[in-house]
């Protein structure tokens, strides 16, 4: 017989511990209460602790003082709660990243540690350890963010009174980015397969992410208005909203419009994928990446990813005079600072800007 079960109370699921036993006096007794941490794993762990107590003392009756000395909630139990309550709210790609961090970095270090032991000093020592292992500031920041999220979920559940004082997250410096040239983008498209080319064009000329290419359907394309609407993304076979969380409408370039008009008409099913793989189905997770790398190899080009086609789209908008808010809207960036990271200026453009200032000053008479 199971010692735990899930009940629905006022629309909210609750894990219940329910143990029937005979007391020291031989009478039948029943111990029933909500699990301290509301996740299956935590409830099972609590039930096991109670069975151990029953075997040692013959009773599950506890005084208020004994309750205060019960085994503290561990980080692993907090993680189980986070996975049950908070993880389903996150996008599939985010879930994958969180799970990787939890399993590789957090559980091995802190699984059995009481959550009350997590403090500023521990976070600082963890960050130092991660830095000494060679992890970048960005990777260290991601690990600490996940640990903060787990703690936050436990505070929300009432198992921890408040978040402990925590240090600032590692600062991530801005990298000097570079963008693909127009000639490189053309060569990659020319050396790609027919199935790959339309997906690549959607990334280069409309700024779609790989997940958004997989999620684009013919119902999202309006050839009369010459627009497409990004409504969904498909990651690991799971459909979700775009990364920004909202839809965006993108006007079609001439080349993309022609490619969509010329796309095989037998695939124009309302809910069919706009840019399927050669089998007529949605690309697998690694399919577009592999097709992109194959096209690059045939073109003799190295150093780029499929996402750099989207990167080119954003950079090209800036090069052609688009304002940052317009680029933000077309790219589907949640915040403007993300957009501004794509506003590349190469060395020639920097020299040209200074030359323009110099020429203007020369031609402006002094007052």
PDB file of C-alpha atoms in Angstrom, residues 4-8 13-16:
ATOM      1  CA  UNK A   4       1.763   8.902  -0.111  1.00  0.00           C
ATOM      2  CA  UNK A   5      -0.879  10.108  -2.515  1.00  0.00           C
ATOM      3  CA  UNK A   6      -1.928  13.255  -4.307  1.00  0.00           C
ATOM      4  CA  UNK A   7      -5.181  15.058  -3.507  1.00  0.00           C
ATOM      5  CA  UNK A   8      -6.811  18.051  -5.164  1.00  0.00           C
ATOM      6  CA  UNK A  13      -2.706  19.413  -5.955  1.00  0.00           C
ATOM      7  CA  UNK A  14      -1.268  18.406  -2.575  1.00  0.00           C
ATOM      8  CA  UNK A  15       0.946  15.446  -1.640  1.00  0.00           C
ATOM      9  CA  UNK A  16      -0.398  13.637   1.445  1.00  0.00           C
TER      10      UNK A  16
END
